[in-house]
XYZ file of C-alpha atoms in Angstrom:
654
model
C 37.916 60.405 -7.149
C 36.479 59.523 -3.712
C 33.307 58.163 -5.294
C 35.315 56.139 -7.791
C 37.485 54.576 -5.086
C 34.420 53.848 -2.926
C 32.713 52.163 -5.880
C 35.818 50.055 -6.489
C 35.911 49.045 -2.829
C 32.294 47.849 -3.142
C 33.023 45.745 -6.221
C 36.226 43.702 -5.815
C 38.336 46.791 -6.518
C 36.970 46.905 -10.076
C 35.910 49.972 -12.029
C 32.470 49.111 -13.342
C 30.724 51.190 -15.977
C 26.946 51.295 -15.302
C 24.790 49.943 -18.114
C 27.442 47.652 -19.563
C 27.431 43.904 -19.191
C 30.086 42.748 -16.757
C 31.366 40.196 -19.277
C 32.224 43.048 -21.648
C 34.355 44.799 -19.055
C 36.489 41.806 -18.125
C 38.121 41.684 -14.709
C 39.894 45.007 -14.022
C 40.731 45.428 -10.336
C 42.560 48.602 -9.473
C 43.133 47.757 -5.832
C 41.885 45.787 -2.884
C 38.100 45.470 -2.734
C 35.245 43.569 -1.127
C 31.851 42.295 -2.252
C 29.338 44.765 -0.894
C 27.049 44.591 -3.920
C 24.146 42.743 -2.340
C 21.169 44.409 -0.674
C 19.506 43.251 2.545
C 16.725 41.346 0.758
C 19.085 39.282 -1.385
C 21.353 38.618 1.584
C 18.390 37.430 3.664
C 17.457 35.068 0.856
C 21.010 33.735 0.711
C 20.952 33.115 4.472
C 17.749 31.121 4.098
C 19.488 28.914 1.535
C 22.328 27.945 3.851
C 20.282 25.040 5.176
C 20.411 23.625 1.616
C 24.138 24.189 1.237
C 25.146 20.553 1.669
C 22.360 19.374 -0.620
C 23.200 21.891 -3.355
C 26.927 21.221 -3.075
C 26.355 17.485 -3.358
C 24.186 17.916 -6.452
C 26.738 20.206 -8.095
C 29.604 17.844 -7.247
C 27.706 14.903 -8.705
C 27.006 16.790 -11.926
C 30.632 17.912 -12.242
C 31.900 14.398 -11.629
C 29.612 13.292 -14.438
C 31.205 15.904 -16.698
C 34.689 14.807 -15.698
C 33.895 11.157 -16.309
C 32.713 11.877 -19.852
C 35.126 14.666 -20.793
C 38.388 13.270 -19.419
C 38.745 10.541 -22.106
C 38.645 13.216 -24.843
C 42.090 14.064 -26.147
C 42.858 17.774 -25.985
C 40.687 18.561 -22.971
C 42.076 18.891 -19.446
C 39.480 18.435 -16.714
C 39.770 19.720 -13.122
C 42.168 17.834 -10.859
C 41.040 17.249 -7.275
C 43.725 16.151 -4.771
C 42.840 13.131 -2.662
C 42.922 15.172 0.566
C 40.442 17.792 -0.698
C 36.848 18.118 -1.791
C 35.965 20.403 -4.714
C 32.556 22.117 -4.581
C 32.950 23.510 -8.124
C 31.947 27.150 -7.929
C 32.814 26.941 -11.627
C 33.733 23.942 -13.728
C 37.037 24.914 -15.372
C 38.587 22.995 -18.250
C 41.833 23.540 -20.109
C 42.620 22.976 -23.757
C 45.698 21.215 -25.207
C 45.723 21.607 -28.992
C 49.227 20.108 -29.104
C 47.801 16.748 -28.008
C 45.755 16.781 -31.194
C 48.715 17.788 -33.347
C 47.223 21.233 -34.023
C 49.547 24.171 -34.580
C 47.311 26.803 -32.954
C 47.453 28.602 -29.634
C 45.386 27.287 -26.714
C 43.434 30.553 -26.765
C 42.488 30.225 -30.443
C 41.566 26.583 -29.925
C 39.481 27.456 -26.842
C 37.628 30.298 -28.530
C 36.615 28.057 -31.407
C 35.659 25.075 -29.247
C 33.442 27.095 -26.923
C 31.292 28.278 -29.830
C 29.667 24.815 -30.027
C 28.303 24.587 -26.441
C 27.419 28.288 -26.529
C 25.280 27.638 -29.621
C 23.420 24.955 -27.640
C 22.677 27.382 -24.821
C 25.398 26.176 -22.438
C 26.873 29.147 -20.526
C 30.642 29.157 -21.170
C 33.318 31.804 -21.035
C 36.301 33.200 -19.128
C 36.583 35.754 -16.384
C 40.022 35.906 -14.792
C 42.085 36.031 -17.988
C 45.396 37.143 -16.434
C 47.218 36.510 -13.199
C 47.182 39.578 -10.990
C 50.928 40.453 -11.174
C 50.684 40.450 -14.995
C 48.386 43.461 -14.990
C 51.232 45.936 -15.298
C 53.672 47.882 -13.223
C 51.220 50.676 -12.546
C 49.180 48.361 -10.297
C 52.216 47.254 -8.256
C 51.222 49.531 -5.393
C 50.947 48.858 -1.716
C 47.242 48.224 -2.255
C 48.059 45.672 -4.943
C 50.602 43.951 -2.683
C 48.007 43.869 0.078
C 45.565 42.331 -2.363
C 48.077 39.635 -3.278
C 48.616 38.856 0.414
C 44.834 38.696 0.838
C 44.575 36.287 -2.091
C 47.094 33.941 -0.493
C 45.261 34.105 2.799
C 41.903 33.369 1.136
C 43.355 30.392 -0.685
C 44.634 28.911 2.551
C 41.318 29.667 4.235
C 39.404 27.893 1.499
C 41.612 24.819 1.894
C 40.898 24.717 5.606
C 37.183 25.232 4.966
C 37.220 22.387 2.448
C 38.717 19.973 4.966
C 36.240 20.978 7.647
C 33.286 20.701 5.267
C 34.426 17.235 4.221
C 34.286 15.936 7.791
C 30.820 17.403 8.286
C 29.073 16.534 5.034
C 31.000 13.609 3.609
C 30.319 11.401 6.639
C 32.448 8.271 6.710
C 36.067 8.322 5.589
C 37.385 6.250 2.724
C 39.187 4.023 5.209
C 35.913 3.386 7.050
C 34.115 2.751 3.770
C 36.688 0.120 2.780
C 36.358 -1.659 6.108
C 32.556 -1.743 5.896
C 32.535 -2.885 2.281
C 34.928 -5.716 3.041
C 33.000 -6.809 6.123
C 29.591 -6.417 4.467
C 28.294 -4.506 7.495
C 27.221 -0.903 7.111
C 25.946 1.570 9.663
C 22.390 2.010 10.890
C 20.762 4.775 12.870
C 17.272 5.185 14.268
C 15.526 7.938 12.288
C 14.097 10.856 14.253
C 11.239 13.232 13.632
C 11.811 16.574 12.004
C 9.623 19.572 11.306
C 6.104 19.586 9.919
C 6.017 19.078 6.162
C 5.829 22.318 4.206
C 3.006 21.311 1.837
C 0.668 18.894 3.671
C -1.588 18.306 0.665
C 1.361 16.858 -1.281
C 1.418 13.789 0.949
C -0.921 10.830 1.071
C -4.016 10.123 -0.961
C -5.366 13.661 -0.671
C -2.843 14.595 -3.363
C -5.091 12.528 -5.689
C -4.665 14.026 -9.185
C -7.293 11.913 -10.953
C -10.254 14.248 -10.495
C -12.410 11.342 -9.291
C -13.227 10.347 -5.699
C -10.927 7.801 -4.124
C -12.766 4.490 -4.022
C -15.134 5.503 -6.823
C -18.899 5.605 -6.351
C -20.818 8.871 -6.163
C -19.005 11.546 -8.146
C -17.095 9.137 -10.370
C -17.204 10.516 -13.888
C -16.696 7.535 -16.173
C -19.919 5.668 -15.344
C -21.607 3.717 -18.136
C -25.409 3.725 -18.214
C -26.058 1.560 -21.266
C -24.448 -1.119 -23.426
C -24.672 -3.341 -26.474
C -26.235 -6.032 -24.263
C -28.384 -5.271 -21.206
C -28.754 -8.101 -18.704
C -30.511 -8.693 -15.420
C -30.395 -12.461 -14.850
C -27.761 -15.154 -14.620
C -28.522 -16.662 -18.011
C -28.734 -13.290 -19.742
C -25.283 -12.414 -18.378
C -23.725 -15.705 -19.479
C -25.289 -15.487 -22.946
C -24.189 -11.893 -23.451
C -20.601 -12.598 -22.397
C -20.462 -15.519 -24.787
C -21.720 -13.407 -27.711
C -19.961 -10.074 -27.044
C -17.137 -8.998 -29.335
C -14.186 -6.666 -28.847
C -15.312 -3.103 -28.236
C -18.788 -4.072 -27.017
C -20.351 -3.460 -23.591
C -22.336 -5.924 -21.498
C -24.402 -3.727 -19.169
C -25.919 -5.049 -15.933
C -29.224 -3.354 -15.104
C -29.352 -0.991 -12.116
C -30.571 -2.835 -9.041
C -29.981 -6.284 -10.512
C -28.696 -9.077 -8.240
C -27.199 -11.945 -10.222
C -26.337 -15.178 -8.425
C -23.421 -17.075 -10.008
C -23.141 -19.792 -7.362
C -21.346 -22.981 -8.526
C -19.730 -21.171 -11.459
C -16.060 -20.257 -11.732
C -13.763 -18.388 -14.136
C -16.562 -16.695 -16.028
C -14.811 -15.164 -19.021
C -15.038 -11.503 -19.944
C -13.763 -11.747 -23.543
C -10.813 -9.776 -24.863
C -11.679 -6.127 -25.391
C -15.168 -6.452 -23.855
C -16.484 -4.224 -21.043
C -18.654 -5.643 -18.260
C -20.325 -2.651 -16.629
C -22.738 -1.485 -13.987
C -23.753 1.985 -12.862
C -22.187 2.126 -9.375
C -22.269 5.716 -8.168
C -24.893 6.972 -10.628
C -27.358 9.030 -8.627
C -25.538 7.867 -5.499
C -26.573 4.263 -6.104
C -24.678 1.179 -4.913
C -24.585 -0.436 -8.325
C -25.819 -3.907 -9.403
C -24.653 -6.946 -7.435
C -22.948 -10.002 -8.927
C -22.282 -12.641 -6.278
C -21.584 -16.274 -5.459
C -22.296 -18.407 -2.407
C -20.006 -21.272 -3.426
C -17.564 -22.011 -6.233
C -18.056 -25.750 -6.110
C -14.940 -27.884 -6.424
C -11.841 -28.067 -8.584
C -9.721 -25.653 -10.552
C -8.852 -22.035 -9.932
C -11.757 -20.707 -7.882
C -12.153 -17.199 -9.221
C -15.397 -15.505 -10.115
C -14.368 -13.566 -13.234
C -11.545 -14.088 -15.713
C -11.045 -10.743 -17.467
C -9.527 -11.028 -20.942
C -6.864 -8.902 -22.568
C -7.809 -5.205 -22.831
C -11.144 -5.898 -21.136
C -12.764 -3.706 -18.506
C -14.827 -4.499 -15.420
C -16.471 -1.365 -14.048
C -19.310 -0.122 -11.865
C -20.242 -3.467 -10.245
C -20.513 -4.889 -6.753
C -18.749 -8.276 -6.683
C -19.316 -10.338 -3.550
C -17.718 -13.666 -2.761
C -18.826 -16.557 -0.516
C -16.747 -15.745 2.594
C -17.628 -13.934 5.840
C -17.103 -10.335 6.833
C -13.928 -9.746 8.836
C -15.803 -9.717 12.133
C -17.724 -12.944 11.439
C -14.879 -15.410 10.892
C -14.798 -18.462 13.137
C -12.286 -21.293 13.236
C -14.666 -23.350 11.107
C -15.333 -20.676 8.489
C -11.642 -19.814 8.354
C -10.729 -23.448 7.634
C -13.429 -23.740 4.967
C -12.432 -20.445 3.361
C -8.763 -21.432 3.292
C -9.636 -24.733 1.659
C -11.747 -23.056 -1.038
C -9.432 -20.024 -1.500
C -12.128 -18.021 -3.280
C -10.865 -15.251 -5.544
C -12.605 -12.331 -7.239
C -11.118 -11.236 -10.575
C -8.201 -12.687 -12.489
C -7.089 -9.721 -14.598
C -5.970 -10.036 -18.219
C -3.145 -8.191 -19.968
C -3.753 -4.434 -20.273
C -7.146 -4.882 -18.596
C -8.851 -2.400 -16.297
C -10.874 -2.812 -13.102
C -12.433 0.419 -11.875
C -15.276 1.823 -9.795
C -16.170 -1.575 -8.339
C -16.926 -2.685 -4.799
C -15.259 -6.063 -4.247
C -15.701 -7.999 -1.016
C -15.953 -11.315 0.820
C -13.325 -13.345 -1.001
C -10.889 -15.219 1.188
C -7.960 -14.136 -0.962
C -7.094 -12.214 -4.108
C -9.845 -9.697 -4.609
C -7.988 -8.911 -7.833
C -5.105 -11.106 -9.017
C -2.584 -9.942 -11.623
C -0.384 -12.412 -13.496
C 0.102 -10.400 -16.686
C 1.397 -6.973 -17.717
C -0.079 -3.472 -17.725
C -3.147 -3.956 -15.546
C -4.795 -0.852 -14.115
C -6.818 -1.133 -10.902
C -8.312 2.169 -9.799
C -11.128 3.845 -7.882
C -12.402 0.642 -6.284
C -13.572 -0.134 -2.756
C -12.127 -3.444 -1.517
C -13.087 -4.819 1.900
C -13.589 -8.018 3.879
C -10.959 -9.828 1.813
C -8.899 -11.817 4.272
C -5.673 -12.129 2.288
C -4.419 -9.905 -0.523
C -7.165 -7.559 -1.708
C -4.792 -6.980 -4.642
C -1.909 -9.316 -5.495
C 0.590 -9.000 -8.340
C 2.770 -11.497 -10.037
C 3.257 -15.211 -10.276
C 4.593 -14.885 -13.820
C 7.517 -12.831 -15.140
C 6.351 -9.600 -16.714
C 3.373 -9.116 -14.400
C 2.805 -5.451 -13.612
C 0.020 -3.245 -12.341
C -0.906 0.260 -11.273
C -3.075 0.245 -8.153
C -4.448 3.755 -7.868
C -7.019 5.752 -5.877
C -8.668 2.773 -4.179
C -10.046 2.412 -0.658
C -8.613 -0.824 0.684
C -9.484 -2.396 4.020
C -6.934 -5.001 4.988
C -6.263 -7.585 7.619
C -3.489 -9.438 5.839
C -1.852 -6.881 3.479
C -3.631 -4.267 1.393
C -1.453 -4.862 -1.669
C 1.038 -7.657 -2.191
C 3.528 -8.808 -4.767
C 4.870 -12.311 -5.091
C 8.331 -10.870 -5.758
C 8.818 -13.122 -8.780
C 11.691 -11.945 -10.986
C 10.356 -9.718 -13.740
C 7.296 -8.513 -11.785
C 6.562 -4.964 -10.654
C 3.776 -2.799 -9.307
C 2.914 0.754 -8.395
C 0.541 1.605 -5.533
C -0.469 5.259 -5.318
C -3.195 7.569 -3.971
C -4.842 4.717 -2.048
C -6.452 4.947 1.386
C -5.542 1.833 3.374
C -7.390 0.945 6.597
C -6.421 -1.958 8.883
C -9.042 -4.356 10.279
C -8.615 -7.227 12.663
C -9.971 -10.505 11.286
C -11.067 -11.908 14.589
C -11.174 -14.076 16.529
C -10.045 -16.844 14.185
C -7.031 -14.951 12.828
C -5.849 -13.923 16.279
C -5.452 -10.462 17.804
C -3.155 -9.183 15.068
C -3.159 -7.279 11.803
C -0.413 -7.815 9.241
C 1.512 -5.124 7.388
C -0.088 -2.954 4.720
C 2.098 -2.730 1.595
C 3.897 -5.977 0.892
C 6.443 -7.484 -1.456
C 7.484 -11.123 -1.062
C 10.725 -12.691 -2.237
C 10.887 -14.812 -5.389
C 10.173 -18.379 -4.225
C 12.147 -20.105 -6.963
C 15.312 -18.047 -6.519
C 15.120 -18.256 -2.755
C 14.577 -22.002 -2.906
C 17.444 -22.568 -5.320
C 19.931 -20.000 -4.027
C 18.793 -18.824 -0.633
C 18.776 -15.341 -2.179
C 15.917 -12.931 -1.458
C 14.922 -11.099 -4.648
C 11.873 -8.848 -4.329
C 10.733 -8.550 -7.931
C 12.021 -5.852 -10.284
C 10.646 -2.458 -9.285
C 8.169 -1.041 -6.803
C 6.741 2.462 -6.539
C 4.691 3.108 -3.425
C 3.757 6.755 -3.219
C 1.038 9.159 -2.096
C -0.821 6.502 -0.104
C -2.580 7.214 3.180
C -1.936 4.353 5.610
C -4.064 4.604 8.727
C -2.065 3.259 11.659
C -2.895 4.110 15.259
C -2.170 3.090 18.821
C 0.975 2.052 20.680
C 3.412 -0.138 18.848
C 4.704 -3.010 20.918
C 6.432 -5.653 18.808
C 9.435 -5.507 16.507
C 10.602 -8.738 14.972
C 12.615 -9.395 11.821
C 10.198 -11.953 10.418
C 6.860 -10.687 11.715
C 5.679 -7.331 12.953
C 2.346 -7.677 14.613
C 0.868 -6.120 17.719
C -2.515 -5.027 18.984
C -5.659 -4.848 16.803
C -5.711 -2.175 14.114
C -2.025 -1.601 14.716
C -0.059 -3.197 11.888
C 3.082 -1.811 10.333
C 3.207 0.187 7.149
C 5.240 -1.955 4.771
C 7.481 -4.931 4.268
C 9.897 -5.534 1.391
C 11.279 -9.039 1.864
C 14.327 -8.845 -0.336
C 16.369 -6.799 -2.794
C 14.504 -5.669 -5.923
C 16.409 -6.298 -9.131
C 15.886 -2.648 -10.131
C 14.589 -0.369 -7.340
C 11.846 0.122 -4.765
C 10.843 3.741 -4.169
C 8.652 4.735 -1.217
C 7.828 8.441 -1.158
C 5.189 11.070 -0.391
C 3.065 8.636 1.619
C 1.250 9.715 4.764
C 1.761 6.995 7.352
C -0.412 7.951 10.291
C 1.756 6.743 13.119
C 4.474 8.634 14.940
C 6.340 5.379 15.564
C 8.848 5.266 12.728
C 9.698 1.586 13.216
C 6.007 0.783 12.859
C 5.697 3.000 9.805
C 8.634 1.525 7.912
C 8.303 -2.056 9.124
C 10.999 -4.739 9.218
C 14.375 -4.499 7.476
C 15.157 -0.905 8.162
C 14.084 -0.399 11.759
C 16.256 -0.129 14.863
C 19.406 -2.191 14.550
C 18.425 -3.778 11.241
C 20.619 -3.962 8.151
C 18.433 -3.089 5.175
C 18.257 -4.974 1.926
C 19.595 -3.059 -1.056
C 17.888 -1.199 -3.914
C 15.369 0.520 -1.639
C 14.839 4.291 -1.468
C 12.552 5.608 1.278
C 12.269 9.384 1.295
C 10.013 12.415 1.651
C 7.166 10.681 3.508
C 4.990 12.233 6.206
C 4.545 10.539 9.584
C 2.020 10.786 12.393
C -1.275 12.674 12.597
C 0.549 16.010 12.238
C 2.388 15.029 9.048
C 5.971 15.389 10.181
C 8.969 14.603 8.026
C 12.083 12.834 9.257
C 15.148 14.760 10.310
C 17.261 12.707 7.909
C 16.924 10.146 5.141
C 16.311 6.788 6.860
C 19.075 4.215 6.680
C 16.634 1.909 4.975
C 17.602 3.892 1.877
C 20.635 2.233 0.305
C 22.557 2.575 -2.967
C 20.944 1.151 -6.090
C 22.953 -1.610 -7.775
C 21.778 -2.555 -11.252
C 23.402 -5.461 -13.083
C 23.553 -4.959 -16.852
C 26.237 -7.447 -17.875
C 25.736 -10.063 -16.648
C 22.027 -9.543 -16.255
C 20.126 -9.416 -12.945
C 19.731 -12.389 -10.577
C 17.921 -15.416 -11.981
C 17.233 -18.966 -10.869
C 19.896 -20.210 -13.286
C 23.482 -19.009 -13.353
C 24.663 -16.660 -16.077
C 26.939 -18.520 -18.446
C 30.281 -16.887 -19.211
C 31.882 -17.640 -22.565
C 35.250 -16.114 -23.283
C 35.562 -12.924 -21.263
C 32.791 -11.146 -19.381
C 33.147 -7.352 -19.180
C 31.267 -6.334 -16.051
C 28.733 -3.537 -16.546
C 26.964 -2.473 -13.375
C 25.224 0.815 -12.620
C 25.367 2.260 -9.090
C 23.240 5.218 -8.008
C 22.433 6.934 -4.730
C 19.448 9.043 -3.788
C 20.263 12.742 -3.911
C 21.658 14.486 -1.911
C 23.507 11.386 -0.672
C 26.895 10.596 -2.181
C 28.510 7.359 -3.147
C 31.380 6.549 -0.786
C 32.644 3.304 -2.251
C 32.006 0.142 -4.262
C 33.468 -3.332 -3.947
C 33.247 -6.160 -6.487
C 34.099 -9.711 -5.442
C 34.068 -13.070 -7.184
C 33.593 -15.694 -4.498
C 36.223 -14.550 -1.956
C 38.460 -12.706 -4.416
C 38.408 -8.903 -4.402
C 38.257 -7.607 -7.985
C 37.563 -3.913 -7.416
C 37.512 -1.507 -4.476
C 37.279 2.211 -5.174
C 35.360 5.281 -3.993
C 33.364 5.095 -7.239
C 31.563 2.549 -9.348
C 33.563 0.527 -11.893
C 33.334 1.755 -15.457
C 31.822 -0.623 -17.990
C 34.471 -3.168 -18.919
C 36.900 -2.087 -16.182
C 36.411 -5.431 -14.441
C 36.791 -8.465 -16.716
C 36.130 -12.097 -15.799
C 37.814 -14.749 -17.900
C 35.797 -17.924 -18.262
C 39.050 -19.828 -18.818
C 40.102 -19.302 -15.208
C 36.696 -20.034 -13.686
C 36.457 -23.409 -12.050
C 33.561 -25.766 -12.594
C 30.245 -24.937 -11.005
C 28.662 -21.694 -9.869
C 30.551 -18.618 -8.708
C 29.078 -15.735 -6.741
C 29.678 -12.326 -8.345
C 28.817 -9.700 -5.757
C 28.655 -5.898 -5.834
C 28.263 -3.855 -2.654
C 27.973 -0.079 -2.465
C 27.998 2.283 0.480
C 26.923 5.913 0.726
C 28.510 8.735 2.693
C 26.404 7.895 5.779
C 27.564 4.290 5.859
C 24.303 2.761 4.571
C 25.279 -0.322 2.593
C 23.468 -2.365 -0.041
C 24.453 -5.530 -1.880
C 23.327 -7.323 -5.014
C 24.811 -10.487 -6.455
C 24.423 -12.984 -9.272
C 25.869 -16.396 -10.025
C 28.066 -17.089 -13.042
C 29.361 -20.342 -14.462
C 31.681 -21.226 -17.374
C 29.702 -21.590 -20.584
C 29.777 -24.781 -22.597
């Protein structure tokens, strides 16, 4: 008897039969009990997880809200109700069943038991535990111990309510009243990020996480080196003849050690599907050299024009302009006037294992989709070693390159419909002196769409960006912070600059930015006192020589606002015919939580709630729109007070 009562005290007052599943035994308390089931090891593990409590709660709450949103419209299902003054952390997600709402003459229990068979068959864990209220367990349990247990239950319920309120003030951040005020004013909160602990897995950050199996920058050790071709060339005329004759799938191979002078020629075509190759890296060699001293005059001054699905690999391409250190005022002016470029990439083309240098701008230019630029060494290119996008649809992956930069390592024009990914690159700043002054510009760059900005004054930074696992070498004291330009002493540029709101999202993660100055690392629009543009997520990067993480997600990270109907911002207004049902998607980076969303049309408030509007919840009637353009704006704020905005223009259709 003593052992039995002690066992019950250990296990919620229940009598548990060893060897039987707990679900089979139901809940059978015979008195007051505690939860002394855990051992020291499991309890130590639980303690270690407390630092993730807010994060895990937020993830669970988000998932349960998703369930509620999609289950609540279903007739016959009752989802959990959360009072406005409380937060629910959903230890379990409990639903009720109302067969009467469906006109079914069955008990709720029978209905429930049949319904739960479907999710159980799909592997979803469902079931019941507390099937009866405690007083309904029979007169024989109405003892003093049972009454004490009932009093304890009441006390625990009150305690949980108090805990819920306290947890809300700690984790939820701003109140709903504060969120409304910020959304209406358009001014969110900002806070200087601070350093945290050393990252737990240093090799997961920066270019050293390189998963390609080939050396960054190519050269010795690169595996996909060609050593022969359908045409083998060693002179200027042989190269031109072979490129003119080559067909899709063929290789034009430049002999090892060859030096081919293409002076006075421009836009030499590499036909669709043709590979132009050298053997850079074979046996540790430099690879054959293809170069120009002058492009002559007129037209787009690029050395190679790579066709669709073509490949340029294993070559050294050298332009007519000086090394960084050799620029003078005269050579700078001449280089600017000529604007020499290296390769104009074709759709789905590839540039790999090349050394590209000495072009004033655009070592590789991308104006088409699906270009892959990887394992190259780019240096002594004054402006834009790699640039993406003057045409909608332009996109590129820029991967595992070594890029020396004086005026951006990678850049995007920001044109609507353009995107690029930069990953596993090593980026090294170089002063282009003395003609360019004592400064180095920022490393990763995205401009704003010129046409939209010119027509609307709206800064749209392309569609999507993914900058991740890059090593950005920044050193020295950081002295200047300015909204439009961040420059300071030589070899001391800032890490990045996104000059507007992407139409989809910019993600910056798992980079190693080798400066301890966070404002220098993150650049303008997100530093001290700055209100960030929207649709930017900066997270999980390492900073400084020791690879430290930040103590919190930087306020540069804002909610994502994605227009679906009407579509994203364009130069022209979206025409509204009849009624426009607004469809906009709003997301926040986990573990952040959405605190509120406002929708306005010009100065009229159409929606203000602590959630995003459901598709079609906000409707705009073209019949009541006046002539001309109208600004349809959506702003969202997270639980920290970080605010982002995206807007489009609509006009009555004809």
